[in-house]
mmCIF file of C-alpha atoms and ligand atoms in Angstrom:
data_model
loop_
_atom_site.group_PDB
_atom_site.id
_atom_site.type_symbol
_atom_site.label_atom_id
_atom_site.label_comp_id
_atom_site.label_asym_id
_atom_site.label_seq_id
_atom_site.Cartn_x
_atom_site.Cartn_y
_atom_site.Cartn_z
ATOM 1 C CA VAL A 222 115.016 107.675 106.936
ATOM 2 C CA SER A 223 113.916 107.870 103.284
ATOM 3 C CA LEU A 224 111.027 105.785 101.970
ATOM 4 C CA GLU A 225 113.527 103.937 99.771
ATOM 5 C CA ASP A 226 115.604 102.950 102.803
ATOM 6 C CA ARG A 227 112.500 101.855 104.712
ATOM 7 C CA ILE A 228 111.411 99.688 101.766
ATOM 8 C CA LYS A 229 114.898 98.150 101.578
ATOM 9 C CA ALA A 230 114.845 97.409 105.304
ATOM 10 C CA LEU A 231 111.427 95.718 104.960
ATOM 11 C CA ILE A 232 112.742 93.547 102.105
ATOM 12 C CA GLU A 233 115.867 92.611 104.111
ATOM 13 C CA GLN A 234 113.631 91.579 106.995
ATOM 14 C CA SER A 235 110.843 89.751 105.187
ATOM 15 C CA GLY A 236 112.001 89.001 101.653
ATOM 16 C CA PRO A 237 110.778 90.374 98.318
ATOM 17 C CA MET A 238 107.782 92.707 98.520
ATOM 18 C CA SER A 239 104.658 92.213 96.389
ATOM 19 C CA GLN A 240 103.972 94.824 93.711
ATOM 20 C CA PRO A 241 100.733 95.909 95.485
ATOM 21 C CA ASP A 242 102.595 96.503 98.767
ATOM 22 C CA TYR A 243 105.292 98.424 96.913
ATOM 23 C CA MET A 244 102.747 100.566 95.018
ATOM 24 C CA THR A 245 100.747 101.268 98.165
ATOM 25 C CA LEU A 246 103.836 102.446 100.067
ATOM 26 C CA CYS A 247 105.024 104.584 97.138
ATOM 27 C CA LEU A 248 101.627 106.221 96.678
ATOM 28 C CA HIS A 249 100.166 106.407 100.168
ATOM 29 C CA ASP A 250 102.893 106.178 102.809
ATOM 30 C CA ARG A 251 101.756 108.880 105.265
ATOM 31 C CA ARG A 252 105.194 110.481 105.492
ATOM 32 C CA SER A 253 106.640 110.130 102.005
ATOM 33 C CA GLY A 254 104.021 108.642 99.651
ATOM 34 C CA TYR A 255 103.419 110.378 96.326
ATOM 35 C CA TYR A 256 99.802 111.302 97.001
ATOM 36 C CA ALA A 257 100.515 112.142 100.629
ATOM 37 C CA THR A 258 103.246 114.657 99.773
ATOM 38 C CA ARG A 259 103.108 115.850 96.181
ATOM 39 C CA PRO A 260 99.679 116.768 94.936
ATOM 40 C CA ALA A 261 101.254 117.766 91.628
ATOM 41 C CA LEU A 262 98.783 117.668 88.767
ATOM 42 C CA GLY A 263 98.834 120.016 85.780
ATOM 43 C CA GLN A 264 101.346 121.688 83.505
ATOM 44 C CA GLN A 265 103.757 122.528 86.349
ATOM 45 C CA GLY A 266 103.232 119.152 88.022
ATOM 46 C CA ASP A 267 103.760 115.559 86.973
ATOM 47 C CA PHE A 268 100.859 114.722 84.679
ATOM 48 C CA ILE A 269 97.724 116.104 83.041
ATOM 49 C CA THR A 270 94.293 114.514 83.322
ATOM 50 C CA ALA A 271 91.292 115.046 81.037
ATOM 51 C CA PRO A 272 89.613 117.735 83.196
ATOM 52 C CA LEU A 273 92.871 119.696 83.094
ATOM 53 C CA VAL A 274 92.974 119.467 79.288
ATOM 54 C CA SER A 275 89.679 121.306 78.938
ATOM 55 C CA GLN A 276 86.679 122.548 80.917
ATOM 56 C CA MET A 277 84.527 120.734 78.340
ATOM 57 C CA PHE A 278 85.329 117.404 79.981
ATOM 58 C CA GLY A 279 83.971 118.364 83.415
ATOM 59 C CA GLU A 280 81.005 120.201 81.933
ATOM 60 C CA LEU A 281 79.922 117.130 79.982
ATOM 61 C CA ILE A 282 80.429 114.857 82.997
ATOM 62 C CA GLY A 283 78.285 117.348 84.946
ATOM 63 C CA LEU A 284 75.542 116.967 82.320
ATOM 64 C CA TRP A 285 75.982 113.190 82.537
ATOM 65 C CA ALA A 286 75.358 113.344 86.304
ATOM 66 C CA LEU A 287 72.385 115.695 85.875
ATOM 67 C CA GLU A 288 70.744 113.488 83.238
ATOM 68 C CA THR A 289 71.450 110.353 85.283
ATOM 69 C CA TRP A 290 69.717 112.001 88.263
ATOM 70 C CA ARG A 291 66.748 113.028 86.099
ATOM 71 C CA GLY A 292 66.575 109.471 84.736
ATOM 72 C CA LEU A 293 66.078 108.269 88.318
ATOM 73 C CA GLY A 294 63.086 110.619 88.596
ATOM 74 C CA ALA A 295 65.119 113.505 90.122
ATOM 75 C CA PRO A 296 64.914 112.259 93.737
ATOM 76 C CA PRO A 297 65.494 115.152 96.194
ATOM 77 C CA ASN A 298 67.877 113.176 98.389
ATOM 78 C CA VAL A 299 70.720 111.876 96.323
ATOM 79 C CA ALA A 300 74.470 112.149 96.834
ATOM 80 C CA LEU A 301 76.690 113.356 93.990
ATOM 81 C CA VAL A 302 80.070 111.820 94.762
ATOM 82 C CA GLU A 303 83.526 112.026 93.220
ATOM 83 C CA LEU A 304 86.261 109.533 94.047
ATOM 84 C CA GLY A 305 89.868 110.747 93.912
ATOM 85 C CA PRO A 306 89.089 114.329 92.881
ATOM 86 C CA GLY A 307 92.726 115.378 92.288
ATOM 87 C CA ASP A 308 92.940 119.169 92.366
ATOM 88 C CA GLY A 309 89.129 119.552 92.318
ATOM 89 C CA THR A 310 88.896 120.819 88.724
ATOM 90 C CA LEU A 311 86.553 118.065 87.529
ATOM 91 C CA MET A 312 83.969 118.596 90.276
ATOM 92 C CA SER A 313 84.265 122.373 90.016
ATOM 93 C CA ASP A 314 83.498 122.223 86.250
ATOM 94 C CA MET A 315 80.708 119.690 86.860
ATOM 95 C CA ILE A 316 78.827 121.757 89.402
ATOM 96 C CA ARG A 317 79.219 124.989 87.438
ATOM 97 C CA VAL A 318 76.878 123.276 84.956
ATOM 98 C CA THR A 319 74.598 121.341 87.297
ATOM 99 C CA GLN A 320 73.972 124.208 89.705
ATOM 100 C CA ARG A 321 72.431 126.211 86.852
ATOM 101 C CA HIS A 322 69.727 123.569 87.193
ATOM 102 C CA GLY A 323 69.606 124.001 90.969
ATOM 103 C CA TRP A 324 71.286 120.683 91.712
ATOM 104 C CA PRO A 325 72.885 119.503 93.961
ATOM 105 C CA ASP A 326 73.208 121.480 97.223
ATOM 106 C CA ARG A 327 76.444 119.851 98.171
ATOM 107 C CA VAL A 328 78.725 117.114 96.906
ATOM 108 C CA ILE A 329 80.774 114.437 98.646
ATOM 109 C CA LEU A 330 84.427 113.893 97.781
ATOM 110 C CA VAL A 331 86.186 110.619 98.635
ATOM 111 C CA GLU A 332 89.872 111.400 99.108
ATOM 112 C CA PRO A 333 92.353 109.398 101.190
ATOM 113 C CA SER A 334 95.191 111.913 100.817
ATOM 114 C CA ALA A 335 95.166 114.850 103.248
ATOM 115 C CA ALA A 336 97.351 116.896 100.900
ATOM 116 C CA MET A 337 95.027 116.369 97.925
ATOM 117 C CA GLY A 338 92.030 117.097 100.184
ATOM 118 C CA ALA A 339 93.565 120.463 101.125
ATOM 119 C CA THR A 340 93.948 121.399 97.441
ATOM 120 C CA GLN A 341 90.337 120.392 96.795
ATOM 121 C CA ARG A 342 89.139 122.474 99.770
ATOM 122 C CA GLU A 343 90.798 125.562 98.295
ATOM 123 C CA ARG A 344 88.831 125.113 95.079
ATOM 124 C CA LEU A 345 85.486 123.857 96.384
ATOM 125 C CA GLY A 346 85.238 125.221 99.928
ATOM 126 C CA ASP A 347 81.883 124.649 101.569
ATOM 127 C CA ARG A 348 80.270 123.312 98.398
ATOM 128 C CA ALA A 349 81.665 119.874 99.311
ATOM 129 C CA ARG A 350 82.236 117.589 102.240
ATOM 130 C CA TRP A 351 84.983 115.005 102.469
ATOM 131 C CA VAL A 352 85.287 111.348 103.446
ATOM 132 C CA GLU A 353 88.268 109.026 103.137
ATOM 133 C CA THR A 354 86.626 105.810 101.934
ATOM 134 C CA VAL A 355 83.603 104.567 99.998
ATOM 135 C CA ASP A 356 82.483 102.853 103.190
ATOM 136 C CA GLU A 357 81.762 106.256 104.781
ATOM 137 C CA LEU A 358 79.298 107.317 102.050
ATOM 138 C CA PRO A 359 75.644 107.737 103.126
ATOM 139 C CA ARG A 360 73.535 104.562 103.046
ATOM 140 C CA ASP A 361 70.087 106.139 102.901
ATOM 141 C CA ARG A 362 70.011 107.576 99.372
ATOM 142 C CA PRO A 363 70.972 106.896 95.764
ATOM 143 C CA LEU A 364 74.604 107.599 94.876
ATOM 144 C CA ILE A 365 75.734 109.178 91.609
ATOM 145 C CA VAL A 366 79.463 108.574 91.519
ATOM 146 C CA VAL A 367 82.183 109.667 89.121
ATOM 147 C CA ALA A 368 85.828 108.585 89.190
ATOM 148 C CA ASN A 369 88.322 109.713 86.569
ATOM 149 C CA GLU A 370 91.822 108.220 86.648
ATOM 150 C CA VAL A 371 91.386 106.718 90.100
ATOM 151 C CA LEU A 372 91.211 102.957 89.455
ATOM 152 C CA ASP A 373 94.596 103.166 87.717
ATOM 153 C CA CYS A 374 96.327 104.123 90.951
ATOM 154 C CA LEU A 375 95.056 101.017 92.725
ATOM 155 C CA PRO A 376 97.786 98.390 92.854
ATOM 156 C CA ALA A 377 97.994 95.175 90.836
ATOM 157 C CA ARG A 378 100.013 91.984 91.182
ATOM 158 C CA ALA A 379 102.144 90.931 88.236
ATOM 159 C CA PHE A 380 102.947 87.361 87.144
ATOM 160 C CA VAL A 381 105.460 86.339 84.498
ATOM 161 C CA ARG A 382 105.180 83.123 82.479
ATOM 162 C CA THR A 383 108.437 81.183 82.861
ATOM 163 C CA GLU A 384 109.519 77.685 81.771
ATOM 164 C CA ALA A 385 108.330 76.469 85.169
ATOM 165 C CA GLY A 386 104.879 78.125 84.993
ATOM 166 C CA TRP A 387 103.758 81.453 86.426
ATOM 167 C CA ALA A 388 106.140 83.300 88.751
ATOM 168 C CA GLU A 389 105.099 86.351 90.751
ATOM 169 C CA ARG A 390 107.114 89.490 90.115
ATOM 170 C CA ARG A 391 108.077 91.187 93.361
ATOM 171 C CA VAL A 392 110.460 93.921 94.424
ATOM 172 C CA GLY A 393 113.728 92.601 95.870
ATOM 173 C CA LEU A 394 117.345 93.663 96.302
ATOM 174 C CA ASP A 395 120.397 92.940 94.143
ATOM 175 C CA ALA A 396 123.823 92.114 95.586
ATOM 176 C CA GLY A 397 124.612 95.835 95.750
ATOM 177 C CA GLY A 398 121.461 96.553 97.775
ATOM 178 C CA HIS A 399 119.547 98.249 94.926
ATOM 179 C CA LEU A 400 115.831 97.670 94.315
ATOM 180 C CA ILE A 401 115.198 95.225 91.450
ATOM 181 C CA PHE A 402 112.306 93.094 90.222
ATOM 182 C CA VAL A 403 112.645 89.427 91.149
ATOM 183 C CA LEU A 404 110.568 86.392 90.240
ATOM 184 C CA THR A 405 109.201 84.255 93.056
ATOM 185 C CA PRO A 406 107.198 81.019 92.989
ATOM 186 C CA SER A 407 103.437 81.381 92.639
ATOM 187 C CA ALA A 408 100.462 79.066 92.965
ATOM 188 C CA LEU A 409 98.767 80.430 89.840
ATOM 189 C CA PRO A 410 97.682 77.462 87.714
ATOM 190 C CA PRO A 411 99.721 77.010 84.520
ATOM 191 C CA SER A 412 98.338 78.260 81.202
ATOM 192 C CA ASP A 413 99.396 78.229 77.579
ATOM 193 C CA ALA A 414 100.485 81.880 77.647
ATOM 194 C CA PRO A 415 103.693 82.518 75.698
ATOM 195 C CA LEU A 416 106.974 82.521 77.621
ATOM 196 C CA GLY A 417 107.672 85.954 79.085
ATOM 197 C CA ALA A 418 103.989 87.015 79.031
ATOM 198 C CA VAL A 419 102.999 89.241 81.956
ATOM 199 C CA LEU A 420 99.619 88.747 83.601
ATOM 200 C CA GLU A 421 98.338 91.485 85.890
ATOM 201 C CA ARG A 422 95.791 90.856 88.622
ATOM 202 C CA ALA A 423 94.112 94.055 89.739
ATOM 203 C CA ASP A 424 92.298 92.776 92.817
ATOM 204 C CA ALA A 425 92.016 96.272 94.331
ATOM 205 C CA GLN A 426 90.308 97.617 91.201
ATOM 206 C CA ALA A 427 87.815 94.768 91.317
ATOM 207 C CA ALA A 428 87.251 95.300 95.056
ATOM 208 C CA LEU A 429 86.484 98.996 94.606
ATOM 209 C CA ALA A 430 84.104 98.204 91.729
ATOM 210 C CA ALA A 431 82.387 95.592 93.915
ATOM 211 C CA ASP A 432 82.011 98.066 96.815
ATOM 212 C CA LEU A 433 80.458 100.686 94.556
ATOM 213 C CA ALA A 434 78.250 98.137 92.817
ATOM 214 C CA THR A 435 76.954 96.727 96.114
ATOM 215 C CA ARG A 436 75.930 100.208 97.258
ATOM 216 C CA ILE A 437 74.352 101.100 93.922
ATOM 217 C CA ALA A 438 72.436 97.823 93.713
ATOM 218 C CA GLU A 439 71.086 98.493 97.230
ATOM 219 C CA GLN A 440 70.614 102.260 97.191
ATOM 220 C CA GLY A 441 70.119 103.072 93.495
ATOM 221 C CA GLY A 442 72.098 105.505 91.401
ATOM 222 C CA ALA A 443 75.000 104.964 89.050
ATOM 223 C CA ALA A 444 78.782 105.138 88.828
ATOM 224 C CA LEU A 445 80.833 106.409 85.903
ATOM 225 C CA LEU A 446 84.399 105.119 85.818
ATOM 226 C CA ILE A 447 86.815 106.578 83.262
ATOM 227 C CA ASP A 448 90.391 105.445 82.946
ATOM 228 C CA TYR A 449 92.991 104.080 80.606
ATOM 229 C CA GLY A 450 93.132 100.362 80.319
ATOM 230 C CA ARG A 451 92.155 97.240 78.448
ATOM 231 C CA ALA A 452 88.635 96.431 77.273
ATOM 232 C CA GLU A 453 89.481 92.754 76.666
ATOM 233 C CA PRO A 454 91.438 90.355 78.874
ATOM 234 C CA GLY A 455 95.080 90.303 77.800
ATOM 235 C CA TYR A 456 98.734 90.098 78.761
ATOM 236 C CA GLY A 457 101.167 92.965 79.228
ATOM 237 C CA ASP A 458 103.222 94.761 81.845
ATOM 238 C CA THR A 459 101.524 98.138 82.295
ATOM 239 C CA LEU A 460 103.161 99.328 85.519
ATOM 240 C CA GLN A 461 104.214 102.884 84.788
ATOM 241 C CA ALA A 462 105.882 105.654 86.779
ATOM 242 C CA VAL A 463 105.560 109.254 85.659
ATOM 243 C CA ALA A 464 107.231 112.360 87.060
ATOM 244 C CA ALA A 465 107.399 115.798 85.438
ATOM 245 C CA HIS A 466 105.490 114.451 82.395
ATOM 246 C CA ARG A 467 108.087 111.755 81.682
ATOM 247 C CA LYS A 468 108.147 108.024 82.189
ATOM 248 C CA VAL A 469 110.690 107.070 84.841
ATOM 249 C CA ASP A 470 111.934 103.793 86.356
ATOM 250 C CA PRO A 471 109.223 102.626 88.824
ATOM 251 C CA LEU A 472 111.934 101.428 91.229
ATOM 252 C CA ALA A 473 113.938 104.681 91.200
ATOM 253 C CA GLU A 474 113.119 107.136 93.986
ATOM 254 C CA PRO A 475 110.017 105.544 95.552
ATOM 255 C CA GLY A 476 107.363 108.154 96.402
ATOM 256 C CA GLN A 477 108.623 110.721 93.889
ATOM 257 C CA ALA A 478 106.580 109.537 90.885
ATOM 258 C CA ASP A 479 102.964 108.639 90.169
ATOM 259 C CA LEU A 480 102.640 104.861 89.779
ATOM 260 C CA THR A 481 99.794 103.377 87.762
ATOM 261 C CA VAL A 482 98.660 100.221 86.004
ATOM 262 C CA TRP A 483 96.066 99.888 83.253
ATOM 263 C CA VAL A 484 92.539 99.332 84.424
ATOM 264 C CA ASP A 485 91.337 95.805 83.763
ATOM 265 C CA PHE A 486 87.822 96.701 82.583
ATOM 266 C CA PRO A 487 86.685 93.060 82.171
ATOM 267 C CA ALA A 488 87.664 92.359 85.808
ATOM 268 C CA VAL A 489 85.953 95.553 86.985
ATOM 269 C CA ALA A 490 82.763 94.653 85.067
ATOM 270 C CA GLN A 491 82.771 91.094 86.368
ATOM 271 C CA ALA A 492 83.184 92.248 89.985
ATOM 272 C CA ALA A 493 80.334 94.763 89.651
ATOM 273 C CA GLN A 494 78.041 92.153 88.092
ATOM 274 C CA ALA A 495 78.869 89.675 90.828
ATOM 275 C CA ALA A 496 77.723 92.355 93.297
ATOM 276 C CA ALA A 497 74.258 92.350 91.637
ATOM 277 C CA ALA A 498 74.626 95.582 89.671
ATOM 278 C CA GLU A 499 74.143 96.092 85.966
ATOM 279 C CA VAL A 500 77.211 97.060 83.952
ATOM 280 C CA SER A 501 77.385 98.869 80.618
ATOM 281 C CA ALA A 502 79.587 98.034 77.687
ATOM 282 C CA VAL A 503 83.049 99.624 77.769
ATOM 283 C CA VAL A 504 82.923 102.744 75.561
ATOM 284 C CA PRO A 505 86.104 104.487 74.359
ATOM 285 C CA GLN A 506 86.416 108.019 75.802
ATOM 286 C CA GLY A 507 86.247 109.705 72.377
ATOM 287 C CA GLU A 508 82.999 107.942 71.512
ATOM 288 C CA PHE A 509 81.568 108.551 74.991
ATOM 289 C CA LEU A 510 82.269 112.298 74.869
ATOM 290 C CA ARG A 511 80.840 112.538 71.344
ATOM 291 C CA ARG A 512 77.648 110.826 72.518
ATOM 292 C CA LEU A 513 77.429 113.410 75.330
ATOM 293 C CA GLY A 514 77.745 116.203 72.743
ATOM 294 C CA ILE A 515 81.344 117.409 72.994
ATOM 295 C CA GLU A 516 81.445 118.504 69.357
ATOM 296 C CA ALA A 517 78.415 120.778 69.774
ATOM 297 C CA ARG A 518 79.848 122.127 73.040
ATOM 298 C CA ALA A 519 83.171 122.924 71.329
ATOM 299 C CA ALA A 520 81.303 124.722 68.524
ATOM 300 C CA VAL A 521 79.338 126.856 71.012
ATOM 301 C CA LEU A 522 82.483 127.798 72.954
ATOM 302 C CA SER A 523 84.348 128.631 69.729
ATOM 303 C CA ARG A 524 81.525 130.856 68.456
ATOM 304 C CA ALA A 525 81.400 132.684 71.794
ATOM 305 C CA ARG A 526 85.183 133.277 71.836
ATOM 306 C CA PRO A 527 86.496 133.056 68.248
ATOM 307 C CA GLU A 528 90.013 133.981 69.414
ATOM 308 C CA HIS A 529 90.028 130.720 71.438
ATOM 309 C CA ALA A 530 88.752 128.520 68.597
ATOM 310 C CA PRO A 531 92.177 127.036 67.705
ATOM 311 C CA THR A 532 92.811 126.153 71.381
ATOM 312 C CA ILE A 533 89.361 124.586 71.728
ATOM 313 C CA ALA A 534 89.951 122.542 68.550
ATOM 314 C CA ARG A 535 93.252 121.292 69.990
ATOM 315 C CA GLN A 536 91.584 120.355 73.286
ATOM 316 C CA LEU A 537 88.795 118.515 71.475
ATOM 317 C CA HIS A 538 91.404 116.586 69.512
ATOM 318 C CA ARG A 539 93.379 115.712 72.648
ATOM 319 C CA LEU A 540 90.311 114.377 74.465
ATOM 320 C CA THR A 541 88.750 112.441 71.584
ATOM 321 C CA ALA A 542 91.231 111.512 68.826
ATOM 322 C CA PRO A 543 92.118 107.807 68.674
ATOM 323 C CA ASP A 544 95.863 108.541 68.828
ATOM 324 C CA GLN A 545 95.357 110.848 71.843
ATOM 325 C CA MET A 546 93.012 110.076 74.771
ATOM 326 C CA GLY A 547 90.085 108.909 72.606
ATOM 327 C CA GLU A 548 90.773 105.155 72.478
ATOM 328 C CA LEU A 549 93.148 104.175 75.291
ATOM 329 C CA PHE A 550 90.886 105.916 77.799
ATOM 330 C CA LYS A 551 87.570 104.190 78.289
ATOM 331 C CA ALA A 552 84.349 104.654 80.215
ATOM 332 C CA ILE A 553 82.093 102.144 81.915
ATOM 333 C CA ALA A 554 78.915 102.644 83.933
ATOM 334 C CA ILE A 555 77.510 100.652 86.830
ATOM 335 C CA HIS A 556 73.809 101.057 87.623
ATOM 336 C CA ARG A 557 70.946 99.396 89.454
ATOM 337 C CA PRO A 558 69.118 96.711 87.475
ATOM 338 C CA GLY A 559 65.853 98.188 86.228
ATOM 339 C CA ASP A 560 67.076 101.800 86.287
ATOM 340 C CA PRO A 561 67.635 103.516 82.936
ATOM 341 C CA VAL A 562 71.008 102.970 81.291
ATOM 342 C CA PRO A 563 73.003 106.164 82.011
ATOM 343 C CA PRO A 564 73.593 108.627 79.144
ATOM 344 C CA GLY A 565 76.359 107.732 76.717
ATOM 345 C CA PHE A 566 76.022 103.994 77.327
ATOM 346 C CA GLU A 567 72.808 103.255 75.445
ATOM 347 C CA THR A 568 73.477 100.419 73.025
ATOM 348 C CA PRO A 569 73.669 101.956 69.546
ATOM 349 C CA ALA A 570 70.655 101.028 67.359
HETATM 350 C C1 LIG B 279 95.398 110.748 89.005
HETATM 351 S S1 LIG B 279 94.550 111.616 90.255
HETATM 352 C C2 LIG B 279 93.032 111.939 89.378
HETATM 353 C C3 LIG B 279 92.477 113.260 89.719
HETATM 354 C C4 LIG B 279 91.158 113.678 89.121
HETATM 355 N N1 LIG B 279 90.137 112.641 89.206
HETATM 356 C C5 LIG B 279 91.326 114.154 87.705
HETATM 357 O O1 LIG B 279 90.719 113.567 86.834
HETATM 358 O O2 LIG B 279 92.061 115.131 87.507
HETATM 359 C C6 LIG B 279 94.127 110.327 91.398
HETATM 360 C C7 LIG B 279 93.297 110.776 92.578
HETATM 361 O O3 LIG B 279 92.817 109.601 93.256
HETATM 362 C C8 LIG B 279 93.141 109.682 94.634
HETATM 363 N N2 LIG B 279 93.260 108.326 95.142
HETATM 364 C C9 LIG B 279 94.347 107.518 95.150
HETATM 365 N N3 LIG B 279 94.051 106.327 95.690
HETATM 366 C C10 LIG B 279 92.730 106.356 95.992
HETATM 367 C C11 LIG B 279 91.814 105.436 96.595
HETATM 368 N N4 LIG B 279 92.225 104.224 96.982
HETATM 369 N N5 LIG B 279 90.524 105.817 96.764
HETATM 370 C C12 LIG B 279 90.095 107.050 96.375
HETATM 371 N N6 LIG B 279 90.933 107.960 95.827
HETATM 372 C C13 LIG B 279 92.209 107.628 95.633
HETATM 373 C C14 LIG B 279 94.399 110.531 94.640
HETATM 374 O O4 LIG B 279 94.715 111.069 95.886
HETATM 375 C C15 LIG B 279 94.019 111.594 93.605
HETATM 376 O O5 LIG B 279 93.147 112.558 94.131
#
């Protein structure tokens, strides 16, 4: 039975399905979920992430981790962790840089998908060990955590402002038995949002931020979260499905496309603060990478391989230009109160 038919049967049994339940089944169903079956990143796959645009991204994040570790006084026992490592490119580029400085011995990758884990193992082999959840990370040492484009695959609820107040958007069935969005009553208190406004509630993003923040406040260390999303609270329907580099209907062919929502950075920051951690300002990716020295890095690489200079210039543009990944993508850091603010997040003078 296809995932689509199983989802339809669940809706027939129990009524319209919440957007988080729908997203979780589409992404993580063990038999047919997107991440469980199609680890398809890159040019030949469904979408490209920053580390796949250029090695410069991972190298600079590696330097970020190294400097963050040094800022903590270079403790010998510290865990360098990546959440949702995709095909392993980011961590592989990171440790190519950090291991020149003899650090770290081994890294920990948090990956719930067995298929993605297998791809990562091919690239990183015995330089890493794997766990499935943040809960399984060591409790006896500081954690330096990076997560690029991971929060966006955590599900969010969606509410639509109607004449009668907020209604929750769920996945239901039309008379012909096709999946459609339906509006169902909700207990969300009324507001003066304009009619038709969509409010997203990314509880899972906030929960992950709170889990990381709790650990970091207790154990020390820092987390760097990079994703596309909003830096200010706001309305908008950002549910998006992408397959083969094109936007597709999120209700067509469940499990065949990557499903994401924008990261709600204010909610993430609030959850981390409530868990007693310190949170940086939200810095646009272009600005963050410039502060870490991407322009100098691009110049060095171009001088070393002049025949690659035009490609490197294109990659730099893609990662940092405001109309590319420079503005929509944003970075935020969580750290322990009293520890130095991690590199790239110092408040400008
Ligand atoms: C869009 S890919 C990003 C890959 C990589 N970070 C990069 O930048 O290329 C999302 C990754 O997050 C993983 N993932 C999805 N849900 C997750 C969760 N709840 N916790 C940790 N990782 C998750 C996916 O399996 C995949 O490895």
